[in-house]
Structure formats: structure tokens, C-alpha cells
Amino acid sequence: MPTTARYPYSVSTPAKSPRAALLTLGCARNEVDSEELAGRLTDDGWRLVDAEDGSADVVVVNTCGFVAAAKKDSIDTLLAAADTGAKVVAVGCLAERYGAELAANLPEADAVLGFDAYPELGKRLRDVLAGRAVPPHRPVDRRTLLPITPASRPAALAAGPVLPGHGWGPRVPRRRLDDAPVAPLKIASGCDRRCAFCAIPSFRGAFISRPVDEVLAEAVWLAGTGVRELVLVSENSTSYGKDLGRPGALEELLRALAAIPRILRIRVSYLQPAETRPALVTTIAATPGVAAYFDLSFQHASEPVLRRMRRFGSREAFLALLDQIRGYAPLAGVRSNVIVGFPGETEDDLAELERFLTEARLDAVGVFGYSDEDGTEAAGLPGQHSEDVIAERVAWISGVVEQLTAQRAEERVGDTVDVLVDGSSDGNTGEMLGRAEHQGPEVDGECMFTDPAAASFTLGDLVRCRVIAAEGVDLVVEPMELIAPAGGER
């Protein structure tokens, strides 16, 4: 679902300034990009408004272009925005990936802009309002734009294209679009891996780390806006620092972030199992202030399928990694995603995946059916399955996952957990909800309080609780003590 921007902070722009609304689809990386666009627009004199109130002159839709369902959601959102009578501009991954082709097939969009248009977004939107023609983005394979090594990096970045979410500060401002106590923090962009099913590198480009000092400065700023938990995002967080020539840079970064006052929890997303080295495991599992939470992208567990996917690992290797993690942190949270119906996947391969899931005891698993992506190796592989077969396999593995993750939640009954209050049952004034250390925002389960006094909790409180029941992947918790009030330190 798209995120409609709401603005709790005053924006010092004149009432007669042009008005823009931002809608964000897709991942947390896109959320960071939208907040960058919000900062650029307000610096350029634009007034940010809610898309829902109908007052926008222009609706900017930050699209997702990852898989077929995400593309459809993006197009549906663009069409719905056009029905409001406002001008509509497409940005983000779908616009970057398809550009002129999207513009030709979607005349409802008044402009289709790629990443390189972000620095001049306000000017481009004014052109749209004035009826001036805005040429659509012409896509290129962004992997060819910045071939990064530690030696070539400085010159390449100086001459290279725009990198959304990089260069935070006066040059690339960021404006928060809500007052949530949890915020994503981008540590890198792009990916140098060549998974057979994935098109992301072609439109996000080569892997490029943000400098440590820049990440830390933005984290301090986020803490000043009331953020209590930072979620580190990228296409592959385990690669952080390799283009800086700094092995172990992610471990160093985590320790530095955990020392920032008023930040209670650091969470890392998008870990590549094959690159999750022992030093990183111990840093995540044992560093105070870093959530013992492992978002591991397994994708499958059958070795033949993984090899066709251009990935590494096996059921045995993955289980050994999980044993290592739980040796340091027995209560660590682990989530993953799997793809079923990949070309050539057999019934035996599916059984191997089911066996792995049964033995792995994961807290959350996203199950996706394979779909061809333009320009990927997998689209041309033999052994393609019908949509019906893929749907059957998705339904089967999803049913298995539902039972296993509910069992894993039941295992946590009786545990003591620290719960960050980060929402309410109706998104407004309803019953307060939170998340324990093993629960990532939006994608995992949540904690529901039993004590009526929990109504007095505020966003950003950290509460020590006892788990007394499980409802699916969600936990019912009994508050024991407030260990860090909103705005305070632990």
C-alpha cells in the first residue's frame, strides 16, 4: 500500500506556494528517497500536503518496480492519483526502470522522471504545472555508470549520476514525513551480485556505500527528531564498506550508531547469508543497543535451485549459520524470504525447502511465487512452471510457514522482552502496540499489551514485558517496568 505523507512539523513555505503530495510504494529504501524529495521540494519553496485532502497541485508517486505485483500497485496508484484532478508525476524505481516506455503507455502521468531528475524536481514540477513538456526519462543500465573499486570510487562518484539517499546534509536535505519513533537509515545503494531472478542492479546500479561520517551525522539528526530505533537499509547490507576498502566497516558502524544518545535500538536489514561473517554475527548478537535480529535472504534451501539462482548455500550451510547465531543469542530473531516455483524446481527441491523451514525455526518468512523479470537470466531458463503450479506451491509453503512461525511465537511465551511502543491498533488513538527486539517493523509480528495502564504509554517508550501468550506471530505481553521513556535514555 502507498504511504500517504503526513506532516507533523511546520513547513515554512508561503500559503500561496505550489502544493505537492508524495505517495510512496515499495520498500524502506523508497521511504528514505521520498523524505529526500520532500526536503528538496520544501527547500525549493513547495508546500507539502496530504494526498487525501485533495489540495495538491501535483501528486508525486514514488513507484516500486521490483516484481509484477509491485508494478501493478504502482500503476494503479498513478491512475488513482490522476482521478483527483491533480497533475501526476511518476518517480522511483518503475520510472527509472521503464522511463519513456512507461510514459508512452500511461498518458495519465504528466511526467515520468528518473533518479537524475531529483536535484531539480521542484523545477520539473513547475514545468508540469505550467504545461511545458517534460521529456521522459531514458533508462540505461546503471551498472555501467559507476563501476566502483576503492581506487576508482572518488573520481567515479564526482562524475557520476545521482544516488538517491546519498549526500545527506545541505546538498541533499531530508524531511521526515511522519513522527514515528522508528526510521529507516540508508547505508548503501545498488548491488554487485547477479542473482538470476533479480533486476534491481540494472536500475539501482552498482553497490555504493555511504561514508561512515555521513551515516552517523544523519543518525544524530534522526535522534533529534524523536527517532528511537534506526533500521539500516540497503540492497545488501553485508557488502557495506567493500567499496571503501574497509573490511569490517559494518561492524564499526553498528558500534558507533549504538553509542548515539537517545537511540535505543539499531536494526540491520537485508543480510546476504553467504556474506554474513562470524565477526558480523557476534557484533549483531552481542552489542548492546543493536537488535539481535537477522534478516537473512535465504530465497531457497535446495542447493540445485540456489545454483540456478546464482546464489550460494544449502540447507546444511544455512542451518549451521542459524546455529552459530543462536549460540551467541538464543533468543535472536530471524526472518527471511523464499521464492517458490523457480524454473526447474522439482518436488524434491520443494521438499528440501520445507525440511529446512521446519528445522530453521524462523520468526517470519515471506513467501513469493516466481515471476519473470525483464532482462534477467531466469526469464530465459528452461523448466518454467505454469502460474497454476506456482500458485499451488506458494499456497503449500505459505501454509507450512504459517504453522511454523506460530509455533516459534509460542516458544517465546514466558520470555522477557523489551518492547518499543511504536503504534496503535487504529493508527491514531487506539490501543498502543509495540515490537520486541526480534520483530522488525511492518514485516513481522507485534506485541499487544494486557495491562489497561498501557494506554498511558506514548510513542517511543521502551517497556520491559513478560510474554504471556501468542496469537499467530503476534505476542501478548504483560508490562513489567518502563525502562526508557520517550525522549529519554535507557
Short mmCIF file of C-alpha atoms in Angstrom, two decimals, residues 413-415 417 419 421 431-434 446-457 463-471 474-481:
data_model
loop_
_atom_site.label_atom_id
_atom_site.label_comp_id
_atom_site.label_asym_id
_atom_site.label_seq_id
_atom_site.Cartn_x
_atom_site.Cartn_y
_atom_site.Cartn_z
CA VAL A 413 5.80 -17.47 25.94
CA GLY A 414 7.42 -16.90 29.33
CA ASP A 415 10.33 -14.87 27.91
CA VAL A 417 11.22 -8.87 26.08
CA VAL A 419 9.03 -3.64 23.69
CA VAL A 421 5.91 1.37 21.66
CA GLU A 431 -4.74 0.63 21.97
CA MET A 432 -0.97 1.09 21.97
CA LEU A 433 1.16 -1.58 20.30
CA GLY A 434 4.85 -2.28 20.15
CA GLU A 446 3.86 -7.16 17.03
CA CYS A 447 3.25 -7.05 20.77
CA MET A 448 -0.13 -6.35 22.34
CA PHE A 449 -0.29 -5.15 25.95
CA THR A 450 -2.61 -6.73 28.53
CA ASP A 451 -2.44 -4.04 31.22
CA PRO A 452 -5.00 -1.21 30.91
CA ALA A 453 -2.27 1.11 32.17
CA ALA A 454 -0.56 0.58 28.82
CA ALA A 455 -2.96 3.20 27.49
CA SER A 456 -0.70 5.75 29.17
CA PHE A 457 2.31 4.66 27.11
CA VAL A 463 8.87 -1.20 28.18
CA ARG A 464 10.14 -4.42 29.70
CA CYS A 465 7.45 -7.09 29.46
CA ARG A 466 6.73 -10.73 30.03
CA VAL A 467 5.26 -12.74 27.15
CA ILE A 468 2.09 -14.44 28.37
CA ALA A 469 0.52 -15.68 25.11
CA ALA A 470 0.91 -15.84 21.34
CA GLU A 471 -1.67 -15.17 18.65
CA ASP A 474 1.91 -11.72 17.46
CA LEU A 475 2.66 -11.78 21.18
CA VAL A 476 0.51 -10.80 24.14
CA VAL A 477 2.73 -9.15 26.74
CA GLU A 478 2.34 -8.03 30.34
CA PRO A 479 4.21 -4.79 31.17
CA MET A 480 6.74 -5.07 33.99
CA GLU A 481 8.55 -1.72 34.01
#
